[in-house]
């Protein structure tokens, strides 16, 4: 597992070949959004990306155009479109599920 002690700031579409844990937020530099692909799990405080593809996503808040995941555990999800096998969340606010 790759550990980030602070925010993970994306400057381009990014792929990780292992699970990642981010003690801060995952966001794009200067408010831009990029695609994030993780060949494992994502654990982070907040995630802001165009597309998120991972085996499991555990976050306080997710804002994304598309989320493709086997499992999502979050307190709040705000997204235009969510595609997932299983969603477990306290609140989901989405244009399409």
mmCIF file of C-alpha atoms in Angstrom:
data_model
loop_
_atom_site.group_PDB
_atom_site.id
_atom_site.type_symbol
_atom_site.label_atom_id
_atom_site.label_comp_id
_atom_site.label_asym_id
_atom_site.label_seq_id
_atom_site.Cartn_x
_atom_site.Cartn_y
_atom_site.Cartn_z
ATOM 1 C CA UNK A 1 0.000 0.000 0.000
ATOM 2 C CA UNK A 2 1.261 3.455 -0.939
ATOM 3 C CA UNK A 3 0.792 6.009 1.872
ATOM 4 C CA UNK A 4 0.453 9.765 1.382
ATOM 5 C CA UNK A 5 0.839 11.716 4.663
ATOM 6 C CA UNK A 6 -0.769 14.855 3.169
ATOM 7 C CA UNK A 7 -3.087 15.627 0.239
ATOM 8 C CA UNK A 8 -2.570 13.753 -3.030
ATOM 9 C CA UNK A 9 -2.650 16.509 -5.669
ATOM 10 C CA UNK A 10 -3.158 15.173 -9.210
ATOM 11 C CA UNK A 11 -1.570 17.012 -12.134
ATOM 12 C CA UNK A 12 -2.611 14.457 -14.790
ATOM 13 C CA UNK A 13 -4.624 11.234 -15.157
ATOM 14 C CA UNK A 14 -3.046 8.890 -12.617
ATOM 15 C CA UNK A 15 -2.863 5.100 -12.151
ATOM 16 C CA UNK A 16 -1.555 3.229 -9.110
ATOM 17 C CA UNK A 17 -0.709 -0.493 -9.298
ATOM 18 C CA UNK A 18 -1.404 -0.914 -5.562
ATOM 19 C CA UNK A 19 -3.838 0.274 -2.914
ATOM 20 C CA UNK A 20 -3.424 3.853 -1.682
ATOM 21 C CA UNK A 21 -4.119 5.537 1.641
ATOM 22 C CA UNK A 22 -4.258 9.334 1.697
ATOM 23 C CA UNK A 23 -4.322 11.003 5.116
ATOM 24 C CA UNK A 24 -5.604 14.179 3.447
ATOM 25 C CA UNK A 25 -7.689 14.774 0.306
ATOM 26 C CA UNK A 26 -7.331 13.599 -3.293
ATOM 27 C CA UNK A 27 -7.812 16.566 -5.623
ATOM 28 C CA UNK A 28 -6.597 18.094 -8.863
ATOM 29 C CA UNK A 29 -4.082 20.929 -8.926
ATOM 30 C CA UNK A 30 -5.628 24.402 -9.320
ATOM 31 C CA UNK A 31 -9.166 22.960 -9.069
ATOM 32 C CA UNK A 32 -8.794 20.804 -12.191
ATOM 33 C CA UNK A 33 -10.123 17.225 -12.267
ATOM 34 C CA UNK A 34 -8.292 14.165 -13.549
ATOM 35 C CA UNK A 35 -9.000 10.438 -13.799
ATOM 36 C CA UNK A 36 -7.828 8.219 -10.924
ATOM 37 C CA UNK A 37 -7.349 4.453 -11.386
ATOM 38 C CA UNK A 38 -6.199 2.298 -8.471
ATOM 39 C CA UNK A 39 -5.497 -1.450 -8.792
ATOM 40 C CA UNK A 40 -6.644 -1.951 -5.228
ATOM 41 C CA UNK A 41 -8.358 0.126 -2.552
ATOM 42 C CA UNK A 42 -8.589 3.875 -1.935
ATOM 43 C CA UNK A 43 -8.797 5.301 1.572
ATOM 44 C CA UNK A 44 -8.949 9.095 1.794
ATOM 45 C CA UNK A 45 -10.741 11.966 3.514
ATOM 46 C CA UNK A 46 -12.224 13.574 0.368
ATOM 47 C CA UNK A 47 -11.926 12.582 -3.310
ATOM 48 C CA UNK A 48 -12.536 15.006 -6.208
ATOM 49 C CA UNK A 49 -11.913 13.517 -9.677
ATOM 50 C CA UNK A 50 -13.622 13.054 -13.052
ATOM 51 C CA UNK A 51 -13.491 9.261 -12.994
ATOM 52 C CA UNK A 52 -12.571 6.990 -10.087
ATOM 53 C CA UNK A 53 -11.981 3.262 -10.705
ATOM 54 C CA UNK A 54 -11.023 1.072 -7.728
ATOM 55 C CA UNK A 55 -11.806 -2.166 -5.948
ATOM 56 C CA UNK A 56 -12.951 -0.376 -2.775
ATOM 57 C CA UNK A 57 -13.381 3.329 -1.968
ATOM 58 C CA UNK A 58 -13.597 4.512 1.647
ATOM 59 C CA UNK A 59 -13.908 8.279 1.998
ATOM 60 C CA UNK A 60 -15.760 11.000 3.840
ATOM 61 C CA UNK A 61 -16.859 12.756 0.637
ATOM 62 C CA UNK A 62 -16.602 11.846 -3.057
ATOM 63 C CA UNK A 63 -17.295 14.305 -5.888
ATOM 64 C CA UNK A 64 -16.916 12.757 -9.337
ATOM 65 C CA UNK A 65 -18.381 12.512 -12.818
ATOM 66 C CA UNK A 66 -18.202 8.698 -12.795
ATOM 67 C CA UNK A 67 -17.337 6.163 -10.116
ATOM 68 C CA UNK A 68 -16.706 2.537 -11.134
ATOM 69 C CA UNK A 69 -16.070 0.392 -8.059
ATOM 70 C CA UNK A 70 -16.890 -2.956 -6.493
ATOM 71 C CA UNK A 71 -17.639 -1.339 -3.139
ATOM 72 C CA UNK A 72 -18.011 2.242 -1.914
ATOM 73 C CA UNK A 73 -18.141 3.121 1.780
ATOM 74 C CA UNK A 74 -18.619 6.820 2.454
ATOM 75 C CA UNK A 75 -20.497 9.291 4.623
ATOM 76 C CA UNK A 76 -21.512 11.387 1.600
ATOM 77 C CA UNK A 77 -21.257 10.885 -2.171
ATOM 78 C CA UNK A 78 -21.956 13.780 -4.568
ATOM 79 C CA UNK A 79 -21.617 12.674 -8.195
ATOM 80 C CA UNK A 80 -23.108 13.041 -11.658
ATOM 81 C CA UNK A 81 -23.044 9.275 -12.306
ATOM 82 C CA UNK A 82 -22.224 6.275 -10.136
ATOM 83 C CA UNK A 83 -21.638 2.747 -11.496
ATOM 84 C CA UNK A 84 -20.855 0.192 -8.784
ATOM 85 C CA UNK A 85 -21.550 -3.393 -7.716
ATOM 86 C CA UNK A 86 -22.236 -2.348 -4.092
ATOM 87 C CA UNK A 87 -22.726 1.061 -2.489
ATOM 88 C CA UNK A 88 -22.738 1.414 1.309
ATOM 89 C CA UNK A 89 -23.085 5.047 2.344
ATOM 90 C CA UNK A 90 -24.715 7.313 4.899
ATOM 91 C CA UNK A 91 -25.967 9.701 2.191
ATOM 92 C CA UNK A 92 -25.921 9.583 -1.623
ATOM 93 C CA UNK A 93 -26.606 12.674 -3.743
ATOM 94 C CA UNK A 94 -26.291 11.789 -7.424
ATOM 95 C CA UNK A 95 -27.723 12.596 -10.853
ATOM 96 C CA UNK A 96 -27.757 8.901 -11.870
ATOM 97 C CA UNK A 97 -27.186 5.671 -9.944
#
